[in-house]
PDB file of C-alpha atoms in Angstrom:
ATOM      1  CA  UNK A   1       9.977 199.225 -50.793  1.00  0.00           C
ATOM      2  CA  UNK A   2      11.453 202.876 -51.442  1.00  0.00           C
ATOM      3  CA  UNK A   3      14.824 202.038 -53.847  1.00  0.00           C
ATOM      4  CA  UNK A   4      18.032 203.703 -52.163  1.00  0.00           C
ATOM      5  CA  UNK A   5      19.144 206.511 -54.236  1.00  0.00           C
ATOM      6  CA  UNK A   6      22.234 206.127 -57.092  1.00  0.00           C
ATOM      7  CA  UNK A   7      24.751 207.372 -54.972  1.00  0.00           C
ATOM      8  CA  UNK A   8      23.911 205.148 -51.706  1.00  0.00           C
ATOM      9  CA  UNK A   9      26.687 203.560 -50.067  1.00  0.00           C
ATOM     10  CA  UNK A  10      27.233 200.706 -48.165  1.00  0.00           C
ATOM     11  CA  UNK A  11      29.977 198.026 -46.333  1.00  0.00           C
ATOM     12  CA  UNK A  12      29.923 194.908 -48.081  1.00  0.00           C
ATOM     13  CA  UNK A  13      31.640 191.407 -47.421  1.00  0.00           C
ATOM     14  CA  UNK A  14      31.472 187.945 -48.691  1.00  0.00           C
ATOM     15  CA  UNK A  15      31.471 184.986 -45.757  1.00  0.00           C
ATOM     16  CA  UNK A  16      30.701 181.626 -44.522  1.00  0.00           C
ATOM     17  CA  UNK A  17      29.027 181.533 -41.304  1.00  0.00           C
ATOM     18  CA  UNK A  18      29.163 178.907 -38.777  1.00  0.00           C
ATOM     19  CA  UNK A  19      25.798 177.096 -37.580  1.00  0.00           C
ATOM     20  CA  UNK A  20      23.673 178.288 -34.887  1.00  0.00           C
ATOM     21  CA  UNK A  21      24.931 175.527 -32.350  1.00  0.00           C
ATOM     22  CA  UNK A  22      28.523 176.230 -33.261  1.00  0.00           C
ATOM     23  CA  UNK A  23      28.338 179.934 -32.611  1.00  0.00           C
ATOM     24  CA  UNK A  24      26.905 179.271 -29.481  1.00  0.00           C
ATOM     25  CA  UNK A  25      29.324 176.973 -27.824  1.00  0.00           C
ATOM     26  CA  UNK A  26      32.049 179.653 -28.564  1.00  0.00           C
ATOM     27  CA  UNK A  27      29.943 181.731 -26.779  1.00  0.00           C
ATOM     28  CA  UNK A  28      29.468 179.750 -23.537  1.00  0.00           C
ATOM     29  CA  UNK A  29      32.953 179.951 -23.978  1.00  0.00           C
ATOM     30  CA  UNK A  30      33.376 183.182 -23.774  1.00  0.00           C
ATOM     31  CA  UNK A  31      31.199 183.556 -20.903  1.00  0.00           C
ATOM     32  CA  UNK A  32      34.271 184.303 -18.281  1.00  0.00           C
ATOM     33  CA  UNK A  33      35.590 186.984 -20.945  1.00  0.00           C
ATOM     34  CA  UNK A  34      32.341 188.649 -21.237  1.00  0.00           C
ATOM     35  CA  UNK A  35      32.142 188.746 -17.391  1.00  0.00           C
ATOM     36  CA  UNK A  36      35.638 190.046 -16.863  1.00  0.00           C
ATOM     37  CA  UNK A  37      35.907 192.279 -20.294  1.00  0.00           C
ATOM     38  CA  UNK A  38      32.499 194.165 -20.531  1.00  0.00           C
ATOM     39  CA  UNK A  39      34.019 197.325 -22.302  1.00  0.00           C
ATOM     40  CA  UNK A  40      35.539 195.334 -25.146  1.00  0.00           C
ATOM     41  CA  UNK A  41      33.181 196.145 -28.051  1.00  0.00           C
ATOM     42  CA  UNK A  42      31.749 192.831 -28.186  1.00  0.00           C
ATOM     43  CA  UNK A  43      30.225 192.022 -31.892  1.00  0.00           C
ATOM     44  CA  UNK A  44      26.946 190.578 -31.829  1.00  0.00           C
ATOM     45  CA  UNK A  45      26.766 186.803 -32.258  1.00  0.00           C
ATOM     46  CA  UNK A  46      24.476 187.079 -35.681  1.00  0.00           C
ATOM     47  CA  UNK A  47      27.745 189.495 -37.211  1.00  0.00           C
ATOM     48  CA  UNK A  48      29.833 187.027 -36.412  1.00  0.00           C
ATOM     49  CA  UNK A  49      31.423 185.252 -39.939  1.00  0.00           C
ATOM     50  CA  UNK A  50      34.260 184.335 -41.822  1.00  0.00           C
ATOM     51  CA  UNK A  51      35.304 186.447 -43.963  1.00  0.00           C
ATOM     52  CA  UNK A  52      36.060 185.540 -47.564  1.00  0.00           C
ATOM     53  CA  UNK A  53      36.795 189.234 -49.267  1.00  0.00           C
ATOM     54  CA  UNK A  54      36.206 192.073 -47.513  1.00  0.00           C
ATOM     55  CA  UNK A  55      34.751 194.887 -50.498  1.00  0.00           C
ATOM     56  CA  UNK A  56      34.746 198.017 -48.200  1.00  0.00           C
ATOM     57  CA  UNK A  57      32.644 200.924 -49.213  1.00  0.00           C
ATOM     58  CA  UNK A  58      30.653 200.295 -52.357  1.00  0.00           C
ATOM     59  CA  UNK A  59      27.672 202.181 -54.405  1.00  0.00           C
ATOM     60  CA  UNK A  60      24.942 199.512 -53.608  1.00  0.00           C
ATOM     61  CA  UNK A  61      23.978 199.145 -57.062  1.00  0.00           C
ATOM     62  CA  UNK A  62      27.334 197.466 -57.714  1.00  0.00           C
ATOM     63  CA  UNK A  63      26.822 195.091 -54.051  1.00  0.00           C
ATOM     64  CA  UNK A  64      23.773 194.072 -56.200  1.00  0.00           C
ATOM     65  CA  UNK A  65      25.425 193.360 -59.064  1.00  0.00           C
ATOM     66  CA  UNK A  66      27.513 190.760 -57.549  1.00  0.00           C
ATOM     67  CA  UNK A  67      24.335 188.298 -56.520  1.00  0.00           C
ATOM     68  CA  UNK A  68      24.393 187.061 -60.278  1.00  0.00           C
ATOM     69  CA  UNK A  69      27.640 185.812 -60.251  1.00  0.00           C
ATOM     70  CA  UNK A  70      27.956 184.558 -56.672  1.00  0.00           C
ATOM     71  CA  UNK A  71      24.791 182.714 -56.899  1.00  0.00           C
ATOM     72  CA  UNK A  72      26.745 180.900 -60.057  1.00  0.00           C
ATOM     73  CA  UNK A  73      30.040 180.495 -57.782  1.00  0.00           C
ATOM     74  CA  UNK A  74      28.013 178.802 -55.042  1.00  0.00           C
ATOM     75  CA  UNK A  75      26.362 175.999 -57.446  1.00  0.00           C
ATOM     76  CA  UNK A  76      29.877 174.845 -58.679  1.00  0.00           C
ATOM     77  CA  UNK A  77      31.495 174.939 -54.981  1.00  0.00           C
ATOM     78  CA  UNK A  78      31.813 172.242 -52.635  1.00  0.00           C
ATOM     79  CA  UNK A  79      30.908 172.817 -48.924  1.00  0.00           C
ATOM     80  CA  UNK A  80      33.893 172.213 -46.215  1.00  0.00           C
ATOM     81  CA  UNK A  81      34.156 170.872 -43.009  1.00  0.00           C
ATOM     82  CA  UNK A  82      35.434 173.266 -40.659  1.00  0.00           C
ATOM     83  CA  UNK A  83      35.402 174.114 -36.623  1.00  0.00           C
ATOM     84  CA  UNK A  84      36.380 176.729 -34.502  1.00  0.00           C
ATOM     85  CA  UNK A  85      38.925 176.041 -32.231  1.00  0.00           C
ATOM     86  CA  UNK A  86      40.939 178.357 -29.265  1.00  0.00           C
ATOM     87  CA  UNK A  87      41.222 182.246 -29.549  1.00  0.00           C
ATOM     88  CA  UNK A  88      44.304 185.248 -30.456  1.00  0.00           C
ATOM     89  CA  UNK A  89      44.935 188.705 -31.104  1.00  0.00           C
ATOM     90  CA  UNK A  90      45.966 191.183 -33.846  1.00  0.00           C
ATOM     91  CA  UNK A  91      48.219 193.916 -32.656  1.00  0.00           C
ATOM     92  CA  UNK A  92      46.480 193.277 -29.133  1.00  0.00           C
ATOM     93  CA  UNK A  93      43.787 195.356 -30.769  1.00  0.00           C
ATOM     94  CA  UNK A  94      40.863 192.310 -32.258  1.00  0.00           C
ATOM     95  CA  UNK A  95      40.126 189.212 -30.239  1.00  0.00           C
ATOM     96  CA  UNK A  96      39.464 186.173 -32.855  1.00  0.00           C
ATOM     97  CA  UNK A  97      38.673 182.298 -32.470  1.00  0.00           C
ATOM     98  CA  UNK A  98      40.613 180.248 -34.628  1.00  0.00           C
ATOM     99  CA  UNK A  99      39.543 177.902 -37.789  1.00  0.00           C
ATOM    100  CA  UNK A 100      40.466 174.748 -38.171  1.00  0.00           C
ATOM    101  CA  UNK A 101      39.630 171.752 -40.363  1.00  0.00           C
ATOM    102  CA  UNK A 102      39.499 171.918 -44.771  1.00  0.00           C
ATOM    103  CA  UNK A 103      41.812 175.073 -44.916  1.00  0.00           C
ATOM    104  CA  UNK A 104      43.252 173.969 -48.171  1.00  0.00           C
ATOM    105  CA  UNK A 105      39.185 174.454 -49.574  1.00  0.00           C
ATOM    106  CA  UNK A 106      38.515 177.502 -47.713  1.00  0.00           C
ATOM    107  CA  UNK A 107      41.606 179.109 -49.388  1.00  0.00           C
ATOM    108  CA  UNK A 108      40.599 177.419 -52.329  1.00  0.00           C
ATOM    109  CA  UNK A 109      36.740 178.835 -51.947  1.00  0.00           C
ATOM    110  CA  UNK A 110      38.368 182.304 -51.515  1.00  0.00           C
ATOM    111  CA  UNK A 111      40.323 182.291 -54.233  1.00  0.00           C
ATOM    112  CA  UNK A 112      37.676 181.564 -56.639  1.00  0.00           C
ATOM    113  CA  UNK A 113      35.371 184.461 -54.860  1.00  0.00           C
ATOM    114  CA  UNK A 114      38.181 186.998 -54.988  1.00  0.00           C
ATOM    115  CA  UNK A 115      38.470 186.125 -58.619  1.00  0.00           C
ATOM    116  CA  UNK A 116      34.438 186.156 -59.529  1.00  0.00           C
ATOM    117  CA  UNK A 117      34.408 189.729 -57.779  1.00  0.00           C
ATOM    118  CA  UNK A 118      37.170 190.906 -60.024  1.00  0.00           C
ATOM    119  CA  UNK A 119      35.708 189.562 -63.314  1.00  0.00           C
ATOM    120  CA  UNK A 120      32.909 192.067 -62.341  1.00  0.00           C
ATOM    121  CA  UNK A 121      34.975 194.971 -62.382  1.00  0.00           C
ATOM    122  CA  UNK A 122      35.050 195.539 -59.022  1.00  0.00           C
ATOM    123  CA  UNK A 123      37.955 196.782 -56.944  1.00  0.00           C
ATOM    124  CA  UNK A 124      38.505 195.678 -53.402  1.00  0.00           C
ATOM    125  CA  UNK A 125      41.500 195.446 -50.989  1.00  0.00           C
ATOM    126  CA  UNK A 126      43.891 192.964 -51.698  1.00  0.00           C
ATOM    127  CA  UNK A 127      44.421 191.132 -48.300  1.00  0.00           C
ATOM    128  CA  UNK A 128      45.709 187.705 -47.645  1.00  0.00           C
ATOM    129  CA  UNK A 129      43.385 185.727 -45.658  1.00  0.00           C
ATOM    130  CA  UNK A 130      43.811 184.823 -42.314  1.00  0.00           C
ATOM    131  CA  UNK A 131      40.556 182.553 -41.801  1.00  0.00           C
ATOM    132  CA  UNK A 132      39.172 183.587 -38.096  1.00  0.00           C
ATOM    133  CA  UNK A 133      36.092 184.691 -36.722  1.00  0.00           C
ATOM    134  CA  UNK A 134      36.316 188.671 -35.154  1.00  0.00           C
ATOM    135  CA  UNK A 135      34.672 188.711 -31.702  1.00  0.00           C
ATOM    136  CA  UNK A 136      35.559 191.839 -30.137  1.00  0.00           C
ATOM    137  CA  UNK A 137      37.511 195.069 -30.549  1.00  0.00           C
ATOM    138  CA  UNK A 138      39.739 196.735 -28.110  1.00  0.00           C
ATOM    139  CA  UNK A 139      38.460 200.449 -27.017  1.00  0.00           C
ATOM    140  CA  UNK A 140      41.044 203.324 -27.589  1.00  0.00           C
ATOM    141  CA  UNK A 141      44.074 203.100 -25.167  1.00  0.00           C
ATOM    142  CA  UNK A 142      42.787 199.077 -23.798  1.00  0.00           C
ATOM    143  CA  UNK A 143      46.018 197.528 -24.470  1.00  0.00           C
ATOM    144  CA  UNK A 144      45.692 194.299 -22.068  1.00  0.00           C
ATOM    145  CA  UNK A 145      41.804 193.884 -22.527  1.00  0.00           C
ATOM    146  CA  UNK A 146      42.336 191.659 -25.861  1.00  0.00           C
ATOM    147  CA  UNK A 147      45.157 189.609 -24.670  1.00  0.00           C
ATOM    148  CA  UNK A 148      43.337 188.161 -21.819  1.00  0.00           C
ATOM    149  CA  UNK A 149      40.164 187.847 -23.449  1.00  0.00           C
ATOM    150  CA  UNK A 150      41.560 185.328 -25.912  1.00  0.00           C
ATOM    151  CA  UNK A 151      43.522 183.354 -22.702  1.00  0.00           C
ATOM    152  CA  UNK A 152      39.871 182.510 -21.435  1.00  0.00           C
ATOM    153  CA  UNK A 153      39.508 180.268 -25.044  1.00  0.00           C
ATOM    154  CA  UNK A 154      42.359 178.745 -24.177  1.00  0.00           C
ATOM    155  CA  UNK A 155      42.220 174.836 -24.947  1.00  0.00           C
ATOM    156  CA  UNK A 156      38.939 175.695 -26.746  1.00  0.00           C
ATOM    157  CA  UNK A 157      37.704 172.993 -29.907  1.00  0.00           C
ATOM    158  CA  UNK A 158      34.162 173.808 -31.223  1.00  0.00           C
ATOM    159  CA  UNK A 159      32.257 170.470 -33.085  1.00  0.00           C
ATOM    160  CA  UNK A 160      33.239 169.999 -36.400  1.00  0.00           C
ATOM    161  CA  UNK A 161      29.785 171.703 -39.240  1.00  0.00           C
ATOM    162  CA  UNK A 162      29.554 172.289 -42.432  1.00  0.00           C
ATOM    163  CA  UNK A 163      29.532 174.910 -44.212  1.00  0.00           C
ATOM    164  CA  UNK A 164      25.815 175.381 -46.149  1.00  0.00           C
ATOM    165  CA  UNK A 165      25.781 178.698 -47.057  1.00  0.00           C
ATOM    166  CA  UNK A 166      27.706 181.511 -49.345  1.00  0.00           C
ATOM    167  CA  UNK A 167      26.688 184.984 -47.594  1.00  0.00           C
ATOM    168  CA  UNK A 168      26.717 188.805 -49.220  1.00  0.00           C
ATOM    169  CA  UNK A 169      26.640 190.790 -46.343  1.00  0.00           C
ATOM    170  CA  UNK A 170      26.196 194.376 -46.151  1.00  0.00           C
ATOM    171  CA  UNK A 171      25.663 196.913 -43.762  1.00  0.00           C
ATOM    172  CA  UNK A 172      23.370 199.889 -43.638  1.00  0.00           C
ATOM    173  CA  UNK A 173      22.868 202.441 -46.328  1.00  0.00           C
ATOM    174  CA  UNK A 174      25.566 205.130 -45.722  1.00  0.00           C
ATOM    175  CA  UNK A 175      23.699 207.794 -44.033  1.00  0.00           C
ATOM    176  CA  UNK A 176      21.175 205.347 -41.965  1.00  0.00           C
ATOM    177  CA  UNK A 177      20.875 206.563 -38.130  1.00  0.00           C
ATOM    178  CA  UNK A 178      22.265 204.789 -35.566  1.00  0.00           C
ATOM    179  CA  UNK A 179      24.978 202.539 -35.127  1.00  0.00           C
ATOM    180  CA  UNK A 180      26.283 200.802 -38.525  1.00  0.00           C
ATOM    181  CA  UNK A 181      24.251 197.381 -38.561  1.00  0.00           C
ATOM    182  CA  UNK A 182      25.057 193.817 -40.849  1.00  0.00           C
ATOM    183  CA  UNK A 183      22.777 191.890 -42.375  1.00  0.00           C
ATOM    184  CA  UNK A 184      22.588 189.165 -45.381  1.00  0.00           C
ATOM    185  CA  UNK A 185      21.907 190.807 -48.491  1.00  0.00           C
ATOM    186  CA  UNK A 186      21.667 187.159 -50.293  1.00  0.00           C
ATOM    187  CA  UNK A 187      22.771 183.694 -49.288  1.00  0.00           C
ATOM    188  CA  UNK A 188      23.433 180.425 -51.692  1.00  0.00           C
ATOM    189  CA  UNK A 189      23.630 176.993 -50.942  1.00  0.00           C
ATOM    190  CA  UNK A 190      26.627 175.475 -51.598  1.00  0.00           C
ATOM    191  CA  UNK A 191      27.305 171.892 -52.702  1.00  0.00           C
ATOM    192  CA  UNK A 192      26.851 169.575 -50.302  1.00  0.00           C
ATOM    193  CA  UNK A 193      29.939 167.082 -50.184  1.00  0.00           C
ATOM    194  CA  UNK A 194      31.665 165.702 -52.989  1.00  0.00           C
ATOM    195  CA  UNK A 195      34.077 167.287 -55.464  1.00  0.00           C
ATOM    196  CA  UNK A 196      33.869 170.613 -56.579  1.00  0.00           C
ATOM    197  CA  UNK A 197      31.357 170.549 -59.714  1.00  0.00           C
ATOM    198  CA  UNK A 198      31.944 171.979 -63.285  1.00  0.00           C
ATOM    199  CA  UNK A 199      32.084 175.700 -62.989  1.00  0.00           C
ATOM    200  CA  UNK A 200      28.931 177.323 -64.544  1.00  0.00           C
ATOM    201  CA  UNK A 201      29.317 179.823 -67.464  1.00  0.00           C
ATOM    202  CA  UNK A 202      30.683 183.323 -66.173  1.00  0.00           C
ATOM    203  CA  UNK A 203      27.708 185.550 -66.688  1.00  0.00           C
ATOM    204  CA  UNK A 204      28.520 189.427 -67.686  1.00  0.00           C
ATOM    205  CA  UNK A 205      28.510 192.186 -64.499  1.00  0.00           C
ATOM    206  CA  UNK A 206      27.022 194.861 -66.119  1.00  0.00           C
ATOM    207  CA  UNK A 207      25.382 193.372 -69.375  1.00  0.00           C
TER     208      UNK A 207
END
C-alpha cells in the first residue's frame, strides 16, 4: 500500500463504541425522526461513537504514533457498563442520545487517555466531556429541526453492553475526494470486568 506523504493530514479521535445491537435499537428509535427530519445531516450509524478526546487535524505520522501507547492504556483499563438512554440538543444545532450507567469510569477512562496523548507530545483541544453519542447536525438556518428530533427519543433506555473496545479513529487523508469519511485506524481490547489492572510501563512517543 502507497505510504501517505509527510505532510498528510487527517481528523483523528479516540472513542468507545456501542455494540451492534445497541446502535440499532437507537435507531429503530429514531425511525419517526428520520421520517419527519430527512434534511438533518444524519451521521451514519458505523460513525456513530463516544468520544473520549477529540485530536482535530493532525500530520498522520503523529495519529500513528499514538497506537503504541493506547494499545498499553487499553491492557491496564477496565471495561464499563454503559447504555444509551433518551436524546438533547447543543445550541439547537447537534441532536445527541444520552449515556448512562459507569460515568464515574468513563470520566475516569478519559482522563487517563487525555493524559497518555499528552505524554506523547501531542496537543489537542482541551474540552470537558460531555459523554453522548452525535446523531445528526442541523443544516444552516434549521433552528427547530434538532429540537424535535430529540422529542421523538423521548422516554428512550437502550440495554445495558459493555464496552470491549478502545477505538483510534480517523478520517480521510486531507485532500481525499469526496465527502470526509471515518474509519478505525486501530482498536484494543479492553479488560474485561474487574478492577482496573497495574498500568503498563509508559513507552516513549517518538523514541
Amino acid at each position: 500500500m502507497t505510504q501517505p506523504p509527510r505532510t498528510a493530514t487527517q481528523h483523528a479521535f479516540i472513542a468507545l463504541a456501542p455494540p451492534d445491537d445497541a446502535k440499532n435499537e437507537l435507531a429503530r428509535a429514531l425511525e419517526p425522526a428520520y421520517a419527519a427530519h430527512p434534511d438533518l445531516r444524519w451521521n451514519r450509524i458505523e460513525d456513530w461513537h463516544i468520544t473520549l478526546v477529540f485530536l482535530g487535524e493532525l500530520p498522520v505520522r503523529v495519529v500513528q504514533w499514538l497506537r503504541s501507547p493506547l494499545a498499553d492504556l487499553a491492557a491496564a483499563r477496565p471495561s464499563l457498563e454503559l447504555s444509551l438512554l433518551g436524546g438533547g440538543h447543543f445550541d439547537e444545532r447537534v441532536l445527541w442520545s444520552g449515556i448512562e450507567g459507569d460515568l464515574a469510569g468513563l470520566h475516569e477512562l478519559a482522563e487517563a487517555v487525555r493524559a497518555r496523548v499528552r505524554e506523547c507530545d501531542v496537543a489537542f483541544p482541551e474540552r470537558p466531556l460531555r459523554p453522548h453519542l452525535t446523531l445528526a447536525r442541523a443544516r444552516r438556518h434549521d433552528r427547530a429541526s434538532v429540537a424535535a428530533a430529540a422529542a421523538c427519543l423521548d422516554g428512550f433506555t437502550g440495554r445495558r453492553w459493555q464496552t470491549d473496545r478502545l477505538h483510534l479513529v480517523g478520517s480521510t487523508v486531507s485532500g481525499h475526494p469526496g465527502p470526509r469519511r471515518y474509519q478505525d485506524i486501530d482498536a484494543w481490547t479492553l479488560v474485561s470486568g474487574g478492577p482496573c489492572a497495574e498500568a503498563a510501563p509508559r513507552r516513549g512517543s517518538r523514541g
